PDB file of C-alpha atoms in Angstrom:
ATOM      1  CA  UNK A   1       8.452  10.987 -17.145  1.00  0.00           C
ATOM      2  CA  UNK A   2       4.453  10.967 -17.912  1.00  0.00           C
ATOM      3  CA  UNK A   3       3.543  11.225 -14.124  1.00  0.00           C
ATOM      4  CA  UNK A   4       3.308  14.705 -12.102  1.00  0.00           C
ATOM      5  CA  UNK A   5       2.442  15.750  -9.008  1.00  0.00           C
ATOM      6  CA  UNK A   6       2.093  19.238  -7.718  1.00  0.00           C
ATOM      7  CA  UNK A   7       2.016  19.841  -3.639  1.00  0.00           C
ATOM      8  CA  UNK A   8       1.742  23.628  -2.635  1.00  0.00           C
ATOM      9  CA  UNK A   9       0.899  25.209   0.268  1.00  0.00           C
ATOM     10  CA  UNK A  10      -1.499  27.682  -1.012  1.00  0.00           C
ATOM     11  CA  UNK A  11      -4.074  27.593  -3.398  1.00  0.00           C
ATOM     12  CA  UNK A  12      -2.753  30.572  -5.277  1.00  0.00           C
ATOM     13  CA  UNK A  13       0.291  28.791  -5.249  1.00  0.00           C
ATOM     14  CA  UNK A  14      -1.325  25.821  -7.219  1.00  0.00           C
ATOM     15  CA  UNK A  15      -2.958  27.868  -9.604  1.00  0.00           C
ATOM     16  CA  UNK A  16       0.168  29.249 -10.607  1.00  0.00           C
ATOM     17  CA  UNK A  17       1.818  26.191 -10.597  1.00  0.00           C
ATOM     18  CA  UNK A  18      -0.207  24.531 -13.024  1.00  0.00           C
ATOM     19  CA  UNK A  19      -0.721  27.472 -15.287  1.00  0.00           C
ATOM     20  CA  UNK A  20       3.595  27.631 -15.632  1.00  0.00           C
ATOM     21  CA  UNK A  21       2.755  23.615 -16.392  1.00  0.00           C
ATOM     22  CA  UNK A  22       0.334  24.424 -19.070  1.00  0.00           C
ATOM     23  CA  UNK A  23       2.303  26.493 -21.043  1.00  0.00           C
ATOM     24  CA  UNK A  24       5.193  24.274 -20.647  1.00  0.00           C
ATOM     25  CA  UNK A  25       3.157  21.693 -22.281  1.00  0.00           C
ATOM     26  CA  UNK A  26       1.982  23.645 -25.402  1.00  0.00           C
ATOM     27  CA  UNK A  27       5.856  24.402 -25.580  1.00  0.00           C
ATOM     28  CA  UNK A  28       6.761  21.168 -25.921  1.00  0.00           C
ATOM     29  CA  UNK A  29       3.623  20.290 -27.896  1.00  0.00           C
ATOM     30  CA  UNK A  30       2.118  17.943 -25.576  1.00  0.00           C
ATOM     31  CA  UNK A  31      -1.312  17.772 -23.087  1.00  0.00           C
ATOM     32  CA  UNK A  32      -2.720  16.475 -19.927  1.00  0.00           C
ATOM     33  CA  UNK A  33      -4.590  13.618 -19.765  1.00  0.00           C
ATOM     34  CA  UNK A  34      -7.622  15.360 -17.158  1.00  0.00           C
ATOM     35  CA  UNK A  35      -9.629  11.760 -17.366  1.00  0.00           C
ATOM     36  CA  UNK A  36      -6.288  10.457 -15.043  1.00  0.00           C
ATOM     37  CA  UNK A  37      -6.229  13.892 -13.073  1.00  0.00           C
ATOM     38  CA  UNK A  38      -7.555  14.642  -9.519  1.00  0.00           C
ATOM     39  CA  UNK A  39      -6.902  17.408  -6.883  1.00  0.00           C
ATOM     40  CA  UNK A  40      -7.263  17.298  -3.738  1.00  0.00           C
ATOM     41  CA  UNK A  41      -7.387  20.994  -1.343  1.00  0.00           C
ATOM     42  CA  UNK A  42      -7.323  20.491   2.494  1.00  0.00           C
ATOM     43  CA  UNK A  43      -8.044  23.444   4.581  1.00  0.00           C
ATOM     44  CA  UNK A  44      -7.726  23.161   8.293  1.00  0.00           C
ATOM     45  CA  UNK A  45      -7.671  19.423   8.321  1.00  0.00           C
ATOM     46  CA  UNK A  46     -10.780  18.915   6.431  1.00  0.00           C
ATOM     47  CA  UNK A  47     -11.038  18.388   1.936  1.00  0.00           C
ATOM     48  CA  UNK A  48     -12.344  21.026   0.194  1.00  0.00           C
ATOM     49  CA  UNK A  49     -14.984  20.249  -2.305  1.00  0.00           C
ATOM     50  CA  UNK A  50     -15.786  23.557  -3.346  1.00  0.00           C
ATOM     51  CA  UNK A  51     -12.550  24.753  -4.678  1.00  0.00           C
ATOM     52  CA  UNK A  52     -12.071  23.635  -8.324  1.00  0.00           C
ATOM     53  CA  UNK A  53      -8.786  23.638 -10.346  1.00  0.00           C
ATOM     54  CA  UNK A  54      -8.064  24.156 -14.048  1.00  0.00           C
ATOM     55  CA  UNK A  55      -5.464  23.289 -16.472  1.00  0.00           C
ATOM     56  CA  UNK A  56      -5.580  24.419 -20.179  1.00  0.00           C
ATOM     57  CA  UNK A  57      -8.744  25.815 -19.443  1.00  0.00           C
ATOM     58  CA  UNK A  58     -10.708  22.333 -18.315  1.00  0.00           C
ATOM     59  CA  UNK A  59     -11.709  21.816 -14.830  1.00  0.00           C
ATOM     60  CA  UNK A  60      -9.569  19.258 -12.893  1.00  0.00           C
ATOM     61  CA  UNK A  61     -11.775  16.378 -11.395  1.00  0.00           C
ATOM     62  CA  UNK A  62     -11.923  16.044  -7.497  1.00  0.00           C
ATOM     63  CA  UNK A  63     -11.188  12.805  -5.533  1.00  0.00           C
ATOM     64  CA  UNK A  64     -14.779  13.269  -4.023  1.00  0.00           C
ATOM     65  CA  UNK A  65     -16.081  13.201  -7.413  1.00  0.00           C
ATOM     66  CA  UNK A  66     -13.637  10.260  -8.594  1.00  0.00           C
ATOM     67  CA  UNK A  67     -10.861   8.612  -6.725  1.00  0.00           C
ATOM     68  CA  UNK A  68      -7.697   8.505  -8.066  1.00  0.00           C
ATOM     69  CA  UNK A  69      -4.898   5.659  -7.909  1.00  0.00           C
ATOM     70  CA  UNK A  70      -1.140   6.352  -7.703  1.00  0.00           C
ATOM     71  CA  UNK A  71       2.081   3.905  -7.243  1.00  0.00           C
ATOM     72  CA  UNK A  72      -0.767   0.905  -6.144  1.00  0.00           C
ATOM     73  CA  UNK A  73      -2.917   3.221  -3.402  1.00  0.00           C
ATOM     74  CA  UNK A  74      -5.966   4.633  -3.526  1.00  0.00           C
ATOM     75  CA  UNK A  75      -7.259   7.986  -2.865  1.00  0.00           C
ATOM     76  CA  UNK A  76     -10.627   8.843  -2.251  1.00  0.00           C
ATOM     77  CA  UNK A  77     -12.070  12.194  -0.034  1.00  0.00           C
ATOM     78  CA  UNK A  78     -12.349  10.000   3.336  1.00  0.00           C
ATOM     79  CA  UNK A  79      -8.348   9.830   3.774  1.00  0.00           C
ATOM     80  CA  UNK A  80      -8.432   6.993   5.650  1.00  0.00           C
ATOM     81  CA  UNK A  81      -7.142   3.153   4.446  1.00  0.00           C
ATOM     82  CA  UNK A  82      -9.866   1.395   6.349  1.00  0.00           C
ATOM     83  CA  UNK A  83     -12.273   0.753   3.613  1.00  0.00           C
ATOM     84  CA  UNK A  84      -9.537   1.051   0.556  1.00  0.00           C
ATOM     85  CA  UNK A  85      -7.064  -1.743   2.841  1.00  0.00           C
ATOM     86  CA  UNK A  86     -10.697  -4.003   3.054  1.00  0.00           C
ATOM     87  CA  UNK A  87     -11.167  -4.003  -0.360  1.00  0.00           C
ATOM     88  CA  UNK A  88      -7.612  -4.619  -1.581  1.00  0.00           C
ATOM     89  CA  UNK A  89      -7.678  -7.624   0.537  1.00  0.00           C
ATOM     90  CA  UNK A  90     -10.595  -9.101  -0.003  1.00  0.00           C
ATOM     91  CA  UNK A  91     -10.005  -9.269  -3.491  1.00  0.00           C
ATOM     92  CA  UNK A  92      -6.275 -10.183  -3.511  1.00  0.00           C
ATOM     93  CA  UNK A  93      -6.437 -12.569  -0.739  1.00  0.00           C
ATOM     94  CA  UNK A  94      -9.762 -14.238  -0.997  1.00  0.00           C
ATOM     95  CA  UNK A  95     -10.377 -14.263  -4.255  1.00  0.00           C
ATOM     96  CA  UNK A  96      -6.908 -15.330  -5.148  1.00  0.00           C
ATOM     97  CA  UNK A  97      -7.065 -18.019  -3.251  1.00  0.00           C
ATOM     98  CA  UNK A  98     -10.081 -19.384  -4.606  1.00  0.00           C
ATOM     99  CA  UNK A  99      -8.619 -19.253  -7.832  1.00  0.00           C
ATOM    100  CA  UNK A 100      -5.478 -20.682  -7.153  1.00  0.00           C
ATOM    101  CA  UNK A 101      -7.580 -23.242  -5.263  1.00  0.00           C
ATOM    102  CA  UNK A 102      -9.641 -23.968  -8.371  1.00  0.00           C
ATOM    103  CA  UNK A 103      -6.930 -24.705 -10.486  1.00  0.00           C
ATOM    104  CA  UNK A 104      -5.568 -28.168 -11.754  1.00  0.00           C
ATOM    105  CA  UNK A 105      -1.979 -28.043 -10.487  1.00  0.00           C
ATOM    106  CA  UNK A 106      -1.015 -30.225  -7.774  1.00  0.00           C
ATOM    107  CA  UNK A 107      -0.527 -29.482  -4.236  1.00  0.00           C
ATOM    108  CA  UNK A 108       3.017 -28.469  -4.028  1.00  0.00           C
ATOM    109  CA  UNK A 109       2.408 -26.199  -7.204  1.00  0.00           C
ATOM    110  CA  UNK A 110       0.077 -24.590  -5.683  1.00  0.00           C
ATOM    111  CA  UNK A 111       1.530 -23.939  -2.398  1.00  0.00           C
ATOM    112  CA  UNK A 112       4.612 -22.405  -5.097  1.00  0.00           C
ATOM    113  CA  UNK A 113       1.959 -20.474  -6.712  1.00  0.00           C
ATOM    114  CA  UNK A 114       0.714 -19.258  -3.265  1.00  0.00           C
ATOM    115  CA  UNK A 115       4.175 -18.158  -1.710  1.00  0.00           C
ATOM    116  CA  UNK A 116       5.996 -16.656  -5.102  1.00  0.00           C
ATOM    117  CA  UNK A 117       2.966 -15.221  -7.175  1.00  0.00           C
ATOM    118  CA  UNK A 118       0.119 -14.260  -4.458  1.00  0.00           C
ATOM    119  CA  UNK A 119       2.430 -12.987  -1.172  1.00  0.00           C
ATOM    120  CA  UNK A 120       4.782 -11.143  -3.437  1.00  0.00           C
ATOM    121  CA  UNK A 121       1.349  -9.180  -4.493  1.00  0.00           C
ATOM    122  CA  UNK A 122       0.092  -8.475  -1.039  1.00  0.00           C
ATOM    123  CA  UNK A 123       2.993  -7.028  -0.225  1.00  0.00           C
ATOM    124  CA  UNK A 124       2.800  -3.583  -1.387  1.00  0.00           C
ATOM    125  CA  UNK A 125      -0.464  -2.876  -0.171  1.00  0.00           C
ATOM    126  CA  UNK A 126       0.568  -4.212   2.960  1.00  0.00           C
ATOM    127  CA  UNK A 127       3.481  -1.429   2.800  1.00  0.00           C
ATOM    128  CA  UNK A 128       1.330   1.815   1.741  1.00  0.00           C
ATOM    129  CA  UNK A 129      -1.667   1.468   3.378  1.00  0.00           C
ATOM    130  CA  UNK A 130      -2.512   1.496   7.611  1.00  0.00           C
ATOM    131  CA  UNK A 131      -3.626  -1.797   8.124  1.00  0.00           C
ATOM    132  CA  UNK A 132      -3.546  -3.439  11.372  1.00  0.00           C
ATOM    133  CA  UNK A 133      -1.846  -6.690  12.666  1.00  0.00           C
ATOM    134  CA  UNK A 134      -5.040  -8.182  13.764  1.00  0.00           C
ATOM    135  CA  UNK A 135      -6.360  -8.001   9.796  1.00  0.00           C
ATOM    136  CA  UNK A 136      -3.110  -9.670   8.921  1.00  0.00           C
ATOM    137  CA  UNK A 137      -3.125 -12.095  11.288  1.00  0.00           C
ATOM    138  CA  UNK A 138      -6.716 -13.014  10.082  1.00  0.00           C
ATOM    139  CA  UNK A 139      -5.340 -13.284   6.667  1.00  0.00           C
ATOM    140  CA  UNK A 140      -2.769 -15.608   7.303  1.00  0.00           C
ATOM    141  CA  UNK A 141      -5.415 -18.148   9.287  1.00  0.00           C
ATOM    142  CA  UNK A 142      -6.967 -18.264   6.289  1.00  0.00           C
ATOM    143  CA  UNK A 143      -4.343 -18.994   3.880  1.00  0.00           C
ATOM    144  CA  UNK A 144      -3.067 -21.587   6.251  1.00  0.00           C
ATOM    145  CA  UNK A 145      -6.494 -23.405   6.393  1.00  0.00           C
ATOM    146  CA  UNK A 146      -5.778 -23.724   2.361  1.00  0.00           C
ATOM    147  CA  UNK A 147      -2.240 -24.718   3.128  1.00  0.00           C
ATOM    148  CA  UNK A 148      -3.394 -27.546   5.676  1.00  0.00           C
ATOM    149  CA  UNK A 149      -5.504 -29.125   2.688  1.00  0.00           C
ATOM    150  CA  UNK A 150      -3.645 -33.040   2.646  1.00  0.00           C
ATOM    151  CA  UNK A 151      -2.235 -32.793   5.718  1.00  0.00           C
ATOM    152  CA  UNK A 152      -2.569 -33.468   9.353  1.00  0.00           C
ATOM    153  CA  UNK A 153      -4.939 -30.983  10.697  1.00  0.00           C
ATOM    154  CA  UNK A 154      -3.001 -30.743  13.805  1.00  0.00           C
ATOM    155  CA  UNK A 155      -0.047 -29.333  12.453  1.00  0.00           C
ATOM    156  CA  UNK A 156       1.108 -26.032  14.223  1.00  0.00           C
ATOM    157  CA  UNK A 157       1.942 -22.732  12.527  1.00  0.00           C
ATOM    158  CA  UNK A 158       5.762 -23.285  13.835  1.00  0.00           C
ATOM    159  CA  UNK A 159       5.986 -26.017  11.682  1.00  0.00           C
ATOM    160  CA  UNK A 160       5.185 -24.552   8.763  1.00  0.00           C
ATOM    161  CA  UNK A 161       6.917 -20.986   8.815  1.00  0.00           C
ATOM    162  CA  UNK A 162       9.620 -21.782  11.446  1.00  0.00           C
ATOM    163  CA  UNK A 163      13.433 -21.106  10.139  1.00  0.00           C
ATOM    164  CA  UNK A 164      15.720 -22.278  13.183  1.00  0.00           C
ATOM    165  CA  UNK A 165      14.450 -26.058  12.490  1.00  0.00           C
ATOM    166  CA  UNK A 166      16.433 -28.953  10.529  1.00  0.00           C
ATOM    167  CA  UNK A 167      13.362 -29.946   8.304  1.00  0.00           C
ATOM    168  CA  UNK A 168      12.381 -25.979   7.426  1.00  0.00           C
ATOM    169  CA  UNK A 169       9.676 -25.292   4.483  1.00  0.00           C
ATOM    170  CA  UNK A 170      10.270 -22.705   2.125  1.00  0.00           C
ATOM    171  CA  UNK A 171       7.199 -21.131   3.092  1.00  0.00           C
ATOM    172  CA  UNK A 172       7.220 -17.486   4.274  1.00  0.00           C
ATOM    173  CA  UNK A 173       4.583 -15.815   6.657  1.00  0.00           C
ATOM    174  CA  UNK A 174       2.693 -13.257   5.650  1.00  0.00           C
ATOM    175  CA  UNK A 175       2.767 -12.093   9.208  1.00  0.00           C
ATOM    176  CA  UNK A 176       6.573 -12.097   9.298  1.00  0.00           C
ATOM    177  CA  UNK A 177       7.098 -10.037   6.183  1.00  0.00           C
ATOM    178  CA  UNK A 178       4.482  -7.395   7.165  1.00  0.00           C
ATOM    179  CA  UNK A 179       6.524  -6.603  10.139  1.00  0.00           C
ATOM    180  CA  UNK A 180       9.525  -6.696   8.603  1.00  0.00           C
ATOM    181  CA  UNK A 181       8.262  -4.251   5.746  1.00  0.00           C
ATOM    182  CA  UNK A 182       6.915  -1.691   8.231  1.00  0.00           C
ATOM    183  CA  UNK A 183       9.877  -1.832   9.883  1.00  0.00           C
ATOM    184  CA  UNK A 184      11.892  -1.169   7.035  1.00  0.00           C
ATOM    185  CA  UNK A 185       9.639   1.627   5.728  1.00  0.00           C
ATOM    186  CA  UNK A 186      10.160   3.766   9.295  1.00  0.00           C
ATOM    187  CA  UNK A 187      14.051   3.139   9.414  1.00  0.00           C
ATOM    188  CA  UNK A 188      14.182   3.960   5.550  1.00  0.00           C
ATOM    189  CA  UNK A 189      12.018   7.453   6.449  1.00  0.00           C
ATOM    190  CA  UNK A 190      13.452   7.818  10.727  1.00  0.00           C
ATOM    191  CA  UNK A 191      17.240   7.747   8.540  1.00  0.00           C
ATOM    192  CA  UNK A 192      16.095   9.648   5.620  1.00  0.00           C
ATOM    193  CA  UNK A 193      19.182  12.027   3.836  1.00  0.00           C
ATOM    194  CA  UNK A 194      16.033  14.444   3.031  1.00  0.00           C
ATOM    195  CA  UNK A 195      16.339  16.563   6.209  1.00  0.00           C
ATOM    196  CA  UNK A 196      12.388  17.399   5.746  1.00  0.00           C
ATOM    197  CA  UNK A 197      11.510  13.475   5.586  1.00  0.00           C
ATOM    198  CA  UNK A 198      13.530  12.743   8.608  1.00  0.00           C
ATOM    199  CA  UNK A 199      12.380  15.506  10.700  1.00  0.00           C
ATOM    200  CA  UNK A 200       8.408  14.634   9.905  1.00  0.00           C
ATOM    201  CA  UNK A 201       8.126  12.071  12.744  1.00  0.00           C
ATOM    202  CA  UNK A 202       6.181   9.652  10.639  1.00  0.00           C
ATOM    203  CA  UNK A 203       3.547   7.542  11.901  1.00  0.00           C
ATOM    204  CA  UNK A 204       2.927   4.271  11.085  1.00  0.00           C
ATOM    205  CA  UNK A 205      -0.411   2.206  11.976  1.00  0.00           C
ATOM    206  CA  UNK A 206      -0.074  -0.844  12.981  1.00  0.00           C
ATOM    207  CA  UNK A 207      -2.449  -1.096  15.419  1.00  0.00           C
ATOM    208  CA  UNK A 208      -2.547  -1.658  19.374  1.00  0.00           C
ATOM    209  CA  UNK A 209      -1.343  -5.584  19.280  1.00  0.00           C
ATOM    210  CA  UNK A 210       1.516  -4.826  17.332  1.00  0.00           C
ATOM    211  CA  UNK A 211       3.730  -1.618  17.538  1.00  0.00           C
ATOM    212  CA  UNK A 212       6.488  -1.214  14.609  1.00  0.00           C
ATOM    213  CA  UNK A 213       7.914   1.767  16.303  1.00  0.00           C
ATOM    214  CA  UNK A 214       8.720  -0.763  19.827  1.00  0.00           C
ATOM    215  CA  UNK A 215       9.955  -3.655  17.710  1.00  0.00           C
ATOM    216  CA  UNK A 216      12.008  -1.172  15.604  1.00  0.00           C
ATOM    217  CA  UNK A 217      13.550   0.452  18.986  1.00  0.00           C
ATOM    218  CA  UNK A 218      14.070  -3.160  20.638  1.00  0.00           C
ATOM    219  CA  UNK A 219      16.143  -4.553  17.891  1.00  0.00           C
ATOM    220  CA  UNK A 220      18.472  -1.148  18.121  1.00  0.00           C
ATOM    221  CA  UNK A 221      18.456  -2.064  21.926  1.00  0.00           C
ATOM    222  CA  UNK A 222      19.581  -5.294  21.411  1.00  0.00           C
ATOM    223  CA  UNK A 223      22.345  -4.380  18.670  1.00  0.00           C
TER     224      UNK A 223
END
């Protein structure tokens, strides 16, 4: 274990906390790394910035003065995954695609480099952060327009991702498995054997096109 976190519900709490963590350290004859530290105090909905922690007698950094990044997500003083999902995407998608583009494989290579190396990848953001269908949607236009490169322009997106056919690509949609992750990530927390995860009522953004809470009660329907 080299990662902590601490979550109290009171800032005296927290000071105490870390204190009983700082002189576990020295017995153990080891130290926190405070360059890859960050708290974060919210009082009545809104971060604190005036409120400073300490451990072994050095000032814990902020996430308004530095953001912090845990498990593949960002956190920053603004809470929200608008700009942090933007970013993430622009570079993973866009740019990745421009590389893999730029490469000197062939066609089909690249197509195996697109669905095995780069969608694997966009996954996990995909899972931790709020992003909306619509952004997803736009993302997948525009890895089909590299896709379509060689081929018959008029070639529908059924075609390409559809699974019921005889002649069926190995080619998944980036669409399909964002759904299917956010609906796995609100049964795995809705069925939770941690009585205080299950009783949260989370809430998952997906935005207005796209519910994962309706498709995840419509497919218990129809079972």
């Amino acid at each position: 274990m080299d990662d902590t976190t601490v979550i109290c519900s009171k800032e005296d709490e927290t000071g105490r906390m870390l204190t009983r963590l700082d002189l576990l350290m020295s017995w153990c004859r080891m130290e926190f790394k405070l360059k890859k530290s960050r708290s974060l105090l919210i009082r009545e909905g809104k971060v604190d910035e005036a409120t400073i922690f300490t451990v072994a007698e050095q000032q814990i950094l902020t996430v308004s003065q530095e953001p912090v990044k845990s498990l593949g997500r960002w956190y920053d003083s603004s809470m929200k995954d608008t700009r942090r999902g933007a970013e993430t995407l622009e570079q993973l998608a866009f740019e990745s695609l421009l590389t893999i583009n730029k490469c000197g494989l062939q066609g089909k290579f690249k197509i195996w480099c697109l669905q095995f190396m780069l969608i694997p990848i966009l996954l996990w953001p995909l899972l931790v952060y709020d992003i909306c269908s619509t952004t997803i949607e736009a993302i997948e236009a525009k890895i089909n327009k590299y896709t379509r490169k060689g081929i018959r322009p008029g070639l529908s997106d059924m075609a390409m991702y559809c699974r019921k056919a005889k002649l069926k690509l190995t080619m998944k949609s980036i669409v399909e498995e964002y759904k299917c992750g956010k609906a796995i990530l609100l049964t795995m927390l809705e069925e939770s054997d941690n009585p205080e995860v299950k009783t949260a009522q989370p809430s998952l953004k997906t935005g207005r096109k796209w519910k994962v809470i309706e498709a995840v009660d419509e497919a218990k329907e129809c079972l």
